Amino acid sequence: MIKAGAIDKGMALLIKGQPYIVVDREFVNPGKGSAFARLKLKSPQTGQVLRETMKTQDNVEDITVDDRDCQYLYFDGEAYHFMYTDTYEQFTIQVEGFEDKQYLMKEGETFRITFWEHTPLDIVIPYKVVYEVTEAEDAIKGDTVTGASKVVTIETGLRVKVPIFIKQGERILVNTETKEYIERVNS
Amino acid sequence: MLRTRSSVIRRIRDFFTLQDYLEVQTPVLSPDLIPEPSIIPFQTRMHHPFRGSRELYLVPSPEVHMKKLLSWGSGSIFQIGTCFRNQEQIGHLHNPEFTMLEWYTMHADFLDSLEMMKDLLSDLSSFDEAGICSRDPVVMTVSEACWNYARFDLEHCQDIDMLREAVESKEHVETEAIRSATWEELFHRLFLTWVEPELPADRPCFLTHYPRQIDCLAKDIPGTPWKERWEVYLSGRELANCFSEEISYDKVASYYCRSSVELPGRYRDLPEPPPLVDHSFPELYRSDHGSCSGTALGVDRLIMALTGAQDIRGVILFPLSDIL
């Protein structure tokens, strides 16, 4: 058990016997009254998002999770195939609840996966990742308007809005939370 | 930012001074406080070289001293000063030390103060880079907001069992906490989850007529479950809180009594004892006290709303954000 006031983003909680990941938490002190933690929780199994507000003094059941490094092999349309990097044992994670991850994970890369009693709760994607631009239209000659942008496709299939000077084959740094372009990476 | 902050504060000062409010400076270090179970103050000790030592508190609001001045006949007053709250989470909306504008208008009620707040926002429109403060505000009662955004009938949930049912129908967590929660806690669970995040964020939003079951020193509206109280939200963030101040001795004294009883429970898990209580405070209302309305406004949050800053650290100097 932990106090709701100690809850942080990324923690795992047990609610009515089901595990949830804290995706957002904000502390609120109303003009008059007790202090509260306003939470957004996501079920890794169904993708369902719950909104909850708890008194910071309330007790919540937190769960002990296990983080393991796993190599992402491929996606078969229904499930992600992974391999534990220490035992080389392979396993799958169903896509439900993790739909957005397919556009952020590159095959062959290693990710940290959070497990609770063998149930994968979260695939942790680093906050900033470098991706290659695989499809980009050429900028229109003479278009020199400051701040002009276009949409390109990166190697995972994600479409990202970028400045007009980005070309196919170049590498860009992307914020994986907002899925927004950060900067061009010169290799 | 430094220049904007300085100009906004100067403009606020001019706004009140031009309307004959007296600017006051009351102590930041106080030997006792009014009992407020939801606020944990910073405590310190004063050491006298020969007479031992005693506790002192950094004030969480200038209310006590300003109300003393009112009872001594100061007339309408305002103050822009530093306040301190302990045990609040440090983050993008909170710093333990913050700047508060507090003003009291004699012979006025909460609705007069609401007009004053609107005037203040429009007076600050030249600083409104974000274009939110100078838009026409929305004004609705808390009960209307609960119905509009959460389809929840607050007026019919004055009974704790009905409110608990409403919480259970909306929430997924079945915990001991809901069964043992007070009316105020249940209300805030609903309000903070389902109503507050939905309030209009593109213009000032006033919520009026707060439930009486949130205990405070605002006047009750006879024959209703409401109090003469409003709060205003800017960019979805709570900015100011206003009361028609309770001036009946009996009611102030009984609030004092209830809060003093609650205070020790709040300190059960804390290393320090509850703060010493200023027992002379209700006595201010023994003699005739003219009606008045008081408003407390977070100046840092106001500057955030004007400039469009998303983080309080962008509008204050030397924030205490990363010490823990």
Short mmCIF file of C-alpha atoms in Angstrom, two decimals:
data_model
loop_
_atom_site.label_atom_id
_atom_site.label_comp_id
_atom_site.label_asym_id
_atom_site.label_seq_id
_atom_site.Cartn_x
_atom_site.Cartn_y
_atom_site.Cartn_z
CA MET A 1 0.00 0.00 0.00
CA ILE A 2 1.13 3.52 -0.68
CA LYS A 3 -0.42 6.91 -0.03
CA ALA A 4 -2.05 8.47 -3.10
CA GLY A 5 0.19 11.50 -2.51
CA ALA A 6 3.24 9.34 -3.29
CA ILE A 7 1.92 8.08 -6.64
CA ASP A 8 4.06 9.00 -9.61
CA LYS A 9 3.76 8.66 -13.37
CA GLY A 10 4.74 5.20 -14.60
CA MET A 11 3.82 3.40 -11.34
CA ALA A 12 1.58 0.34 -11.40
CA LEU A 13 -1.52 0.13 -9.18
CA LEU A 14 -3.98 -2.66 -8.51
CA ILE A 15 -7.59 -1.52 -8.82
CA LYS A 16 -10.37 -4.08 -8.25
CA GLY A 17 -7.77 -6.77 -8.86
CA GLN A 18 -6.71 -5.33 -12.21
CA PRO A 19 -3.34 -3.72 -12.90
CA TYR A 20 -3.23 -0.16 -14.15
CA ILE A 21 -0.34 2.08 -15.15
CA VAL A 22 -0.39 5.69 -13.97
CA VAL A 23 -0.11 7.73 -17.17
CA ASP A 24 -0.75 11.12 -15.63
CA ARG A 25 -0.95 12.52 -12.14
CA GLU A 26 -1.53 16.00 -10.86
CA PHE A 27 -1.89 17.29 -7.32
CA VAL A 28 -4.81 19.59 -6.63
CA ASN A 29 -5.40 21.69 -3.54
CA PRO A 30 -8.92 23.12 -3.74
CA GLY A 31 -9.47 26.64 -2.36
CA LYS A 32 -10.96 25.05 0.75
CA GLY A 33 -10.73 21.40 1.64
CA SER A 34 -8.36 18.46 1.53
CA ALA A 35 -5.49 17.82 -0.91
CA PHE A 36 -6.14 15.44 -3.80
CA ALA A 37 -4.22 13.51 -6.45
CA ARG A 38 -5.95 13.53 -9.83
CA LEU A 39 -4.91 10.46 -11.81
CA LYS A 40 -5.21 9.08 -15.30
CA LEU A 41 -4.76 5.31 -15.27
CA LYS A 42 -4.47 2.97 -18.21
CA SER A 43 -5.23 -0.70 -18.31
CA PRO A 44 -2.45 -2.46 -20.21
CA GLN A 45 -4.81 -5.29 -21.07
CA THR A 46 -7.71 -3.34 -22.57
CA GLY A 47 -6.23 0.08 -23.17
CA GLN A 48 -9.14 1.51 -21.10
CA VAL A 49 -8.31 4.85 -19.48
CA LEU A 50 -9.72 5.63 -16.02
CA ARG A 51 -9.90 9.05 -14.42
CA GLU A 52 -9.69 8.97 -10.64
CA THR A 53 -9.29 11.53 -7.90
CA MET A 54 -8.08 10.38 -4.51
CA LYS A 55 -7.25 12.15 -1.29
CA THR A 56 -3.47 12.30 -0.97
CA GLN A 57 -3.88 10.58 2.41
CA ASP A 58 -5.82 7.61 0.93
CA ASN A 59 -4.10 4.25 0.69
CA VAL A 60 -3.79 2.62 -2.72
CA GLU A 61 -2.60 -0.86 -3.54
CA ASP A 62 0.58 -0.62 -5.56
CA ILE A 63 2.14 -3.66 -7.18
CA THR A 64 5.69 -4.83 -7.40
CA VAL A 65 6.74 -4.99 -10.98
CA ASP A 66 9.68 -6.51 -12.71
CA ASP A 67 11.54 -4.67 -15.50
CA ARG A 68 13.27 -6.82 -18.14
CA ASP A 69 15.19 -5.94 -21.28
CA CYS A 70 13.62 -7.49 -24.36
CA GLN A 71 14.50 -7.35 -28.04
CA TYR A 72 11.65 -6.44 -30.40
CA LEU A 73 11.58 -8.89 -33.28
CA TYR A 74 8.51 -8.10 -35.41
CA PHE A 75 4.77 -7.39 -35.44
CA ASP A 76 2.48 -9.96 -37.05
CA GLY A 77 -0.62 -7.76 -37.21
CA GLU A 78 -2.07 -9.10 -33.94
CA ALA A 79 0.85 -9.34 -31.57
CA TYR A 80 4.36 -8.08 -31.01
CA HIS A 81 7.06 -10.73 -30.91
CA PHE A 82 9.83 -10.18 -28.38
CA MET A 83 12.81 -12.07 -27.00
CA TYR A 84 14.27 -11.79 -23.50
CA THR A 85 17.86 -10.62 -23.99
CA ASP A 86 19.14 -12.77 -21.10
CA THR A 87 17.43 -16.13 -21.79
CA TYR A 88 16.75 -15.74 -25.55
CA GLU A 89 13.27 -17.07 -24.83
CA GLN A 90 10.64 -15.64 -27.19
CA PHE A 91 7.16 -14.41 -26.27
CA THR A 92 4.34 -12.28 -27.69
CA ILE A 93 2.36 -9.28 -26.46
CA GLN A 94 -1.11 -8.81 -27.91
CA VAL A 95 -1.57 -5.46 -29.62
CA GLU A 96 -4.66 -4.44 -27.56
CA GLY A 97 -3.69 -1.61 -25.26
CA PHE A 98 -0.35 -1.15 -27.02
CA GLU A 99 -1.59 -0.07 -30.45
CA ASP A 100 0.47 3.13 -30.57
CA LYS A 101 3.73 1.30 -29.79
CA GLN A 102 3.99 -0.24 -33.28
CA TYR A 103 4.76 3.17 -34.72
CA LEU A 104 7.51 3.83 -32.20
CA MET A 105 9.45 0.54 -32.01
CA LYS A 106 12.17 -0.35 -34.50
CA GLU A 107 12.73 -4.05 -35.19
CA GLY A 108 15.88 -5.41 -33.60
CA GLU A 109 16.02 -2.77 -30.86
CA THR A 110 15.91 -3.55 -27.16
CA PHE A 111 13.17 -2.13 -24.92
CA ARG A 112 12.52 -2.33 -21.21
CA ILE A 113 9.25 -4.13 -20.52
CA THR A 114 7.47 -3.89 -17.18
CA PHE A 115 5.92 -7.18 -16.03
CA TRP A 116 3.57 -7.98 -13.20
CA GLU A 117 3.32 -11.72 -12.54
CA HIS A 118 4.24 -12.48 -16.17
CA THR A 119 1.67 -9.96 -17.49
CA PRO A 120 3.35 -7.24 -19.54
CA LEU A 121 2.16 -3.87 -18.23
CA ASP A 122 4.19 -1.44 -20.25
CA ILE A 123 6.70 -1.27 -23.07
CA VAL A 124 8.92 1.64 -22.16
CA ILE A 125 9.86 3.75 -25.17
CA PRO A 126 12.64 6.29 -24.56
CA TYR A 127 11.39 9.86 -24.50
CA LYS A 128 13.43 10.84 -27.56
CA VAL A 129 14.31 8.43 -30.39
CA VAL A 130 16.18 8.87 -33.67
CA TYR A 131 14.32 7.54 -36.74
CA GLU A 132 15.12 7.48 -40.43
CA VAL A 133 12.82 9.32 -42.83
CA THR A 134 11.68 6.73 -45.37
CA GLU A 135 9.25 8.80 -47.41
CA ALA A 136 9.42 12.54 -47.97
CA GLU A 137 8.27 14.71 -50.78
CA ASP A 138 10.80 17.20 -52.06
CA ALA A 139 10.32 20.74 -50.92
CA ILE A 140 8.79 22.99 -53.54
CA LYS A 141 11.51 25.17 -54.98
CA GLY A 142 11.23 28.75 -53.90
CA ASP A 143 9.14 27.93 -50.82
CA THR A 144 11.16 29.84 -48.27
CA VAL A 145 8.41 30.83 -45.85
CA THR A 146 9.79 30.59 -42.32
CA GLY A 147 8.12 27.82 -40.35
CA ALA A 148 6.80 26.03 -43.46
CA SER A 149 6.27 22.33 -42.77
CA LYS A 150 5.36 19.06 -44.46
CA VAL A 151 4.50 15.55 -43.34
CA VAL A 152 6.99 12.69 -43.80
CA THR A 153 6.88 8.98 -42.99
CA ILE A 154 9.56 7.46 -40.75
CA GLU A 155 10.84 3.89 -40.76
CA THR A 156 8.17 2.65 -38.31
CA GLY A 157 5.34 3.97 -40.50
CA LEU A 158 4.60 6.95 -38.24
CA ARG A 159 3.80 10.21 -40.03
CA VAL A 160 5.54 13.22 -38.54
CA LYS A 161 5.24 16.93 -39.28
CA VAL A 162 8.71 18.29 -40.01
CA PRO A 163 10.31 21.46 -41.38
CA ILE A 164 10.37 21.63 -45.15
CA PHE A 165 14.16 21.05 -45.46
CA ILE A 166 14.02 17.43 -44.20
CA LYS A 167 14.79 14.93 -46.99
CA GLN A 168 14.21 11.21 -47.48
CA GLY A 169 17.04 9.16 -45.95
CA GLU A 170 17.84 11.76 -43.28
CA ARG A 171 17.56 10.98 -39.60
CA ILE A 172 15.37 12.97 -37.22
CA LEU A 173 14.89 13.05 -33.44
CA VAL A 174 11.24 12.53 -32.40
CA ASN A 175 9.48 13.09 -29.07
CA THR A 176 7.78 9.72 -28.57
CA GLU A 177 5.14 11.08 -26.17
CA THR A 178 3.83 13.83 -28.42
CA LYS A 179 5.05 12.17 -31.64
CA GLU A 180 6.49 15.52 -32.68
CA TYR A 181 9.70 16.35 -34.54
CA ILE A 182 12.50 17.74 -32.34
CA GLU A 183 15.51 18.18 -34.63
CA ARG A 184 17.51 16.81 -37.56
CA VAL A 185 20.33 14.48 -36.58
CA ASN A 186 23.56 14.76 -38.50
CA SER A 187 25.31 11.42 -38.65
CA MET B 1 9.15 37.84 -17.72
CA LEU B 2 10.79 39.93 -15.01
CA ARG B 3 9.49 43.13 -16.58
CA THR B 4 5.98 41.75 -17.18
CA ARG B 5 5.77 40.54 -13.60
CA SER B 6 6.86 43.88 -12.24
CA SER B 7 4.43 45.79 -14.50
CA VAL B 8 1.47 43.52 -13.64
CA ILE B 9 2.08 43.93 -9.92
CA ARG B 10 2.40 47.70 -10.30
CA ARG B 11 -0.84 47.79 -12.29
CA ILE B 12 -2.69 45.78 -9.62
CA ARG B 13 -1.42 48.18 -6.98
CA ASP B 14 -2.64 51.18 -9.01
CA PHE B 15 -6.00 49.51 -9.64
CA PHE B 16 -6.76 49.22 -5.92
CA THR B 17 -5.10 52.47 -4.84
CA LEU B 18 -7.12 54.47 -7.35
CA GLN B 19 -10.29 53.04 -5.80
CA ASP B 20 -9.25 54.16 -2.32
CA TYR B 21 -8.19 50.79 -0.98
CA LEU B 22 -5.44 51.13 1.59
CA GLU B 23 -2.39 49.00 0.88
CA VAL B 24 -1.22 47.18 4.01
CA GLN B 25 1.72 44.96 4.97
CA THR B 26 0.97 42.46 7.68
CA PRO B 27 3.42 40.02 9.34
CA VAL B 28 4.71 37.00 7.48
CA LEU B 29 5.92 35.45 10.76
CA SER B 30 3.09 34.84 13.19
CA PRO B 31 2.89 33.42 16.74
CA ASP B 32 -0.41 31.63 16.01
CA LEU B 33 -2.83 30.88 13.18
CA ILE B 34 -6.52 30.28 12.61
CA PRO B 35 -7.24 26.53 12.61
CA GLU B 36 -7.34 25.27 9.02
CA PRO B 37 -7.01 21.48 8.96
CA SER B 38 -6.37 21.36 5.22
CA ILE B 39 -3.34 23.67 5.34
CA ILE B 40 -0.04 22.67 6.90
CA PRO B 41 2.11 25.71 7.69
CA PHE B 42 5.89 26.02 7.85
CA GLN B 43 6.94 26.11 11.46
CA THR B 44 10.06 27.67 12.88
CA ARG B 45 11.39 28.62 16.33
CA MET B 46 12.32 31.97 17.70
CA HIS B 47 15.08 31.85 20.31
CA HIS B 48 15.31 34.61 22.88
CA PRO B 49 18.75 34.92 24.46
CA PHE B 50 17.32 34.84 28.01
CA ARG B 51 13.65 33.88 27.86
CA GLY B 52 13.76 30.56 26.05
CA SER B 53 12.17 29.88 22.72
CA ARG B 54 8.78 29.51 21.10
CA GLU B 55 7.13 28.43 17.83
CA LEU B 56 6.43 30.84 15.03
CA TYR B 57 4.67 30.15 11.73
CA LEU B 58 5.12 31.46 8.21
CA VAL B 59 1.61 32.61 7.32
CA PRO B 60 -0.33 30.52 4.77
CA SER B 61 -2.46 33.62 4.08
CA PRO B 62 -2.62 37.18 5.46
CA GLU B 63 -6.29 36.69 6.43
CA VAL B 64 -6.03 36.92 10.22
CA HIS B 65 -4.09 40.15 10.36
CA MET B 66 -6.11 41.78 7.60
CA LYS B 67 -9.37 40.90 9.37
CA LYS B 68 -7.98 42.42 12.55
CA LEU B 69 -7.32 45.65 10.65
CA LEU B 70 -10.88 45.58 9.27
CA SER B 71 -12.35 45.18 12.74
CA TRP B 72 -10.26 48.13 13.90
CA GLY B 73 -11.89 50.28 11.23
CA SER B 74 -9.28 50.31 8.47
CA GLY B 75 -11.89 50.43 5.72
CA SER B 76 -11.25 48.54 2.45
CA ILE B 77 -7.70 47.19 2.24
CA PHE B 78 -5.46 45.14 -0.04
CA GLN B 79 -2.11 43.43 0.20
CA ILE B 80 0.31 41.81 -2.25
CA GLY B 81 2.51 39.60 -0.15
CA THR B 82 4.32 36.32 0.24
CA CYS B 83 2.56 33.29 1.70
CA PHE B 84 3.84 29.81 2.49
CA ARG B 85 2.22 26.39 2.41
CA ASN B 86 3.92 23.24 3.54
CA GLN B 87 3.06 19.70 2.46
CA GLU B 88 1.76 20.82 -0.93
CA GLN B 89 3.30 19.07 -3.87
CA ILE B 90 5.93 21.11 -5.64
CA GLY B 91 5.19 21.19 -9.35
CA HIS B 92 4.05 23.16 -12.34
CA LEU B 93 1.27 24.90 -10.35
CA HIS B 94 2.72 24.99 -6.84
CA ASN B 95 5.71 26.54 -5.16
CA PRO B 96 5.84 26.40 -1.33
CA GLU B 97 6.37 30.16 -1.30
CA PHE B 98 4.05 32.19 -3.51
CA THR B 99 2.63 35.67 -4.01
CA MET B 100 -0.91 36.34 -2.90
CA LEU B 101 -3.12 39.32 -3.63
CA GLU B 102 -5.76 39.59 -0.93
CA TRP B 103 -8.35 42.35 -0.83
CA TYR B 104 -11.29 43.13 1.44
CA THR B 105 -14.12 45.47 0.48
CA MET B 106 -16.27 46.93 3.26
CA HIS B 107 -20.05 46.99 2.84
CA ALA B 108 -19.86 44.60 -0.10
CA ASP B 109 -20.80 40.99 -0.81
CA PHE B 110 -19.34 38.23 -3.00
CA LEU B 111 -21.20 39.43 -6.09
CA ASP B 112 -19.73 42.94 -5.71
CA SER B 113 -16.30 41.31 -5.55
CA LEU B 114 -17.09 39.30 -8.66
CA GLU B 115 -17.64 42.55 -10.57
CA MET B 116 -14.41 43.90 -9.10
CA MET B 117 -12.55 40.79 -10.27
CA LYS B 118 -13.95 41.22 -13.79
CA ASP B 119 -12.82 44.87 -13.74
CA LEU B 120 -9.35 43.86 -12.56
CA LEU B 121 -9.02 41.33 -15.41
CA SER B 122 -10.12 43.88 -17.96
CA ASP B 123 -7.72 46.43 -16.44
CA LEU B 124 -4.90 43.94 -17.05
CA SER B 125 -5.89 43.35 -20.68
CA SER B 126 -2.84 45.17 -22.03
CA PHE B 127 -0.70 42.34 -20.57
CA ASP B 128 -2.93 39.61 -21.94
CA GLU B 129 -0.54 37.95 -24.40
CA ALA B 130 -2.48 34.68 -24.18
CA GLY B 131 -5.78 36.43 -25.03
CA ILE B 132 -7.78 34.63 -22.32
CA CYS B 133 -8.15 37.09 -19.42
CA SER B 134 -9.71 39.84 -21.49
CA ARG B 135 -12.43 37.66 -23.05
CA ASP B 136 -16.00 37.87 -21.72
CA PRO B 137 -16.14 35.58 -18.71
CA VAL B 138 -18.54 32.68 -18.15
CA VAL B 139 -20.39 32.79 -14.83
CA MET B 140 -22.24 29.72 -13.54
CA THR B 141 -23.10 28.17 -10.21
CA VAL B 142 -21.20 25.10 -8.99
CA SER B 143 -24.45 23.20 -9.22
CA GLU B 144 -24.90 24.20 -12.89
CA ALA B 145 -21.30 23.20 -13.64
CA CYS B 146 -21.86 19.79 -12.03
CA TRP B 147 -24.95 19.28 -14.15
CA ASN B 148 -23.52 20.69 -17.39
CA TYR B 149 -20.28 18.71 -17.35
CA ALA B 150 -21.03 15.60 -15.30
CA ARG B 151 -24.85 15.24 -15.37
CA PHE B 152 -24.71 15.16 -11.63
CA ASP B 153 -27.45 16.86 -9.59
CA LEU B 154 -25.59 18.48 -6.69
CA GLU B 155 -28.67 20.01 -5.11
CA HIS B 156 -30.16 16.56 -4.58
CA CYS B 157 -26.93 15.09 -3.28
CA GLN B 158 -26.73 17.07 -0.05
CA ASP B 159 -27.23 13.84 1.83
CA ILE B 160 -23.95 11.94 2.15
CA ASP B 161 -25.44 8.58 1.15
CA MET B 162 -26.82 10.01 -2.09
CA LEU B 163 -23.51 11.67 -2.86
CA ARG B 164 -21.65 8.42 -2.17
CA GLU B 165 -23.98 6.64 -4.59
CA ALA B 166 -23.20 9.27 -7.24
CA VAL B 167 -19.45 8.77 -6.69
CA GLU B 168 -19.77 4.99 -6.86
CA SER B 169 -21.75 5.19 -10.09
CA LYS B 170 -18.99 7.22 -11.73
CA GLU B 171 -15.84 5.82 -10.19
CA HIS B 172 -14.21 2.51 -10.70
CA VAL B 173 -12.30 2.30 -7.48
CA GLU B 174 -14.09 0.58 -4.68
CA THR B 175 -12.11 1.41 -1.64
CA GLU B 176 -12.49 1.83 2.02
CA ALA B 177 -11.65 5.47 1.33
CA ILE B 178 -15.03 6.08 -0.34
CA ARG B 179 -16.95 4.44 2.49
CA SER B 180 -15.23 6.53 5.15
CA ALA B 181 -15.03 9.78 3.14
CA THR B 182 -16.70 12.96 4.37
CA TRP B 183 -19.21 14.86 2.20
CA GLU B 184 -16.52 17.38 1.28
CA GLU B 185 -14.10 14.64 0.18
CA LEU B 186 -16.75 12.89 -1.92
CA PHE B 187 -17.76 16.17 -3.54
CA HIS B 188 -14.15 16.96 -4.47
CA ARG B 189 -13.60 13.46 -5.88
CA LEU B 190 -16.49 14.06 -8.28
CA PHE B 191 -15.78 17.71 -8.95
CA LEU B 192 -12.04 17.33 -9.57
CA THR B 193 -12.41 14.27 -11.80
CA TRP B 194 -15.45 15.12 -13.89
CA VAL B 195 -16.18 18.84 -13.65
CA GLU B 196 -13.03 20.91 -13.17
CA PRO B 197 -11.14 19.47 -16.20
CA GLU B 198 -14.14 20.32 -18.42
CA LEU B 199 -14.50 23.99 -17.42
CA PRO B 200 -14.05 26.47 -20.29
CA ALA B 201 -10.34 27.23 -20.56
CA ASP B 202 -10.47 29.87 -23.30
CA ARG B 203 -11.96 32.59 -21.07
CA PRO B 204 -12.30 33.40 -17.36
CA CYS B 205 -14.77 31.01 -15.72
CA PHE B 206 -16.48 32.00 -12.46
CA LEU B 207 -18.11 29.30 -10.35
CA THR B 208 -20.45 30.71 -7.72
CA HIS B 209 -22.53 29.38 -4.80
CA TYR B 210 -20.29 26.70 -3.33
CA PRO B 211 -21.83 24.00 -1.14
CA ARG B 212 -22.14 24.87 2.52
CA GLN B 213 -20.81 21.46 3.43
CA ILE B 214 -17.34 22.67 2.45
CA ASP B 215 -16.70 24.30 5.78
CA CYS B 216 -15.26 27.83 5.62
CA LEU B 217 -15.81 31.37 6.83
CA ALA B 218 -18.17 32.35 3.98
CA LYS B 219 -21.75 33.38 4.76
CA ASP B 220 -24.53 30.82 4.27
CA ILE B 221 -27.34 31.72 1.87
CA PRO B 222 -30.44 31.21 4.03
CA GLY B 223 -32.83 28.49 2.90
CA THR B 224 -30.30 26.97 0.46
CA PRO B 225 -27.43 24.49 0.70
CA TRP B 226 -25.03 27.13 -0.67
CA LYS B 227 -22.57 29.70 0.58
CA GLU B 228 -21.86 33.20 -0.71
CA ARG B 229 -18.60 32.17 -2.32
CA TRP B 230 -17.07 32.06 -5.79
CA GLU B 231 -13.87 30.92 -7.42
CA VAL B 232 -12.50 31.96 -10.77
CA TYR B 233 -10.62 29.70 -13.18
CA LEU B 234 -8.23 30.95 -15.85
CA SER B 235 -6.89 28.54 -18.46
CA GLY B 236 -8.55 25.77 -16.44
CA ARG B 237 -6.58 26.64 -13.29
CA GLU B 238 -8.05 27.86 -10.04
CA LEU B 239 -6.97 31.48 -9.63
CA ALA B 240 -8.96 33.18 -6.86
CA ASN B 241 -11.41 32.40 -4.09
CA CYS B 242 -13.92 34.89 -2.66
CA PHE B 243 -16.40 34.99 0.22
CA SER B 244 -19.01 37.26 1.64
CA GLU B 245 -17.23 37.08 4.99
CA GLU B 246 -19.05 35.54 7.93
CA ILE B 247 -19.38 38.25 10.60
CA SER B 248 -21.66 36.59 13.13
CA TYR B 249 -19.72 35.89 16.32
CA ASP B 250 -21.59 32.64 16.97
CA LYS B 251 -20.88 31.26 13.51
CA VAL B 252 -17.21 32.26 13.50
CA ALA B 253 -16.76 30.79 16.98
CA SER B 254 -18.44 27.53 16.03
CA TYR B 255 -16.29 27.23 12.86
CA TYR B 256 -13.30 27.76 15.11
CA CYS B 257 -14.46 25.06 17.41
CA ARG B 258 -15.06 22.49 14.62
CA SER B 259 -11.73 23.19 12.93
CA SER B 260 -9.79 23.08 16.20
CA VAL B 261 -11.23 19.64 16.91
CA GLU B 262 -10.20 18.39 13.45
CA LEU B 263 -6.69 19.80 13.62
CA PRO B 264 -4.93 17.11 15.75
CA GLY B 265 -6.13 14.32 13.44
CA ARG B 266 -4.42 15.99 10.49
CA TYR B 267 -1.12 15.99 12.35
CA ARG B 268 -1.25 12.35 13.42
CA ASP B 269 1.37 11.28 10.86
CA LEU B 270 3.46 14.44 10.98
CA PRO B 271 6.52 15.04 13.12
CA GLU B 272 5.43 18.46 14.37
CA PRO B 273 2.46 19.28 16.62
CA PRO B 274 -0.51 21.26 15.27
CA PRO B 275 0.09 25.02 15.16
CA LEU B 276 -0.96 27.17 18.08
CA VAL B 277 -4.40 28.65 17.49
CA ASP B 278 -5.21 32.34 17.78
CA HIS B 279 -8.16 32.11 20.18
CA SER B 280 -8.71 35.86 20.14
CA PHE B 281 -9.84 35.80 16.48
CA PRO B 282 -13.60 35.13 17.01
CA GLU B 283 -13.62 37.97 19.55
CA LEU B 284 -13.21 40.41 16.64
CA TYR B 285 -16.85 39.70 15.83
CA ARG B 286 -18.22 40.34 19.34
CA SER B 287 -18.89 43.95 18.52
CA ASP B 288 -20.67 45.23 15.44
CA HIS B 289 -18.69 44.38 12.36
CA GLY B 290 -19.75 45.85 9.03
CA SER B 291 -20.41 43.40 6.19
CA CYS B 292 -17.45 42.77 3.93
CA SER B 293 -16.20 40.56 1.14
CA GLY B 294 -12.68 39.15 0.82
CA THR B 295 -10.85 37.68 -2.17
CA ALA B 296 -7.53 35.83 -2.30
CA LEU B 297 -5.81 35.56 -5.67
CA GLY B 298 -2.64 33.71 -6.67
CA VAL B 299 -0.54 36.35 -8.42
CA ASP B 300 1.90 33.81 -9.92
CA ARG B 301 -0.98 31.92 -11.54
CA LEU B 302 -2.44 35.20 -12.82
CA ILE B 303 0.87 35.99 -14.52
CA MET B 304 0.92 32.45 -15.95
CA ALA B 305 -2.53 33.00 -17.45
CA LEU B 306 -1.61 36.41 -18.87
CA THR B 307 1.64 35.25 -20.45
CA GLY B 308 0.47 31.77 -21.44
CA ALA B 309 3.18 30.13 -19.29
CA GLN B 310 2.39 26.48 -18.54
CA ASP B 311 4.68 26.21 -15.54
CA ILE B 312 4.83 28.37 -12.42
CA ARG B 313 8.63 28.07 -12.64
CA GLY B 314 8.48 30.29 -15.70
CA VAL B 315 6.97 33.22 -13.80
CA ILE B 316 8.75 33.18 -10.43
CA LEU B 317 12.40 33.71 -9.60
CA PHE B 318 14.42 30.97 -7.91
CA PRO B 319 11.65 28.34 -7.67
CA LEU B 320 12.06 25.59 -5.10
CA SER B 321 11.06 23.02 -7.68
CA ASP B 322 13.84 20.51 -7.67
CA ILE B 323 14.95 20.26 -4.07
CA LEU B 324 13.17 16.98 -3.32
#
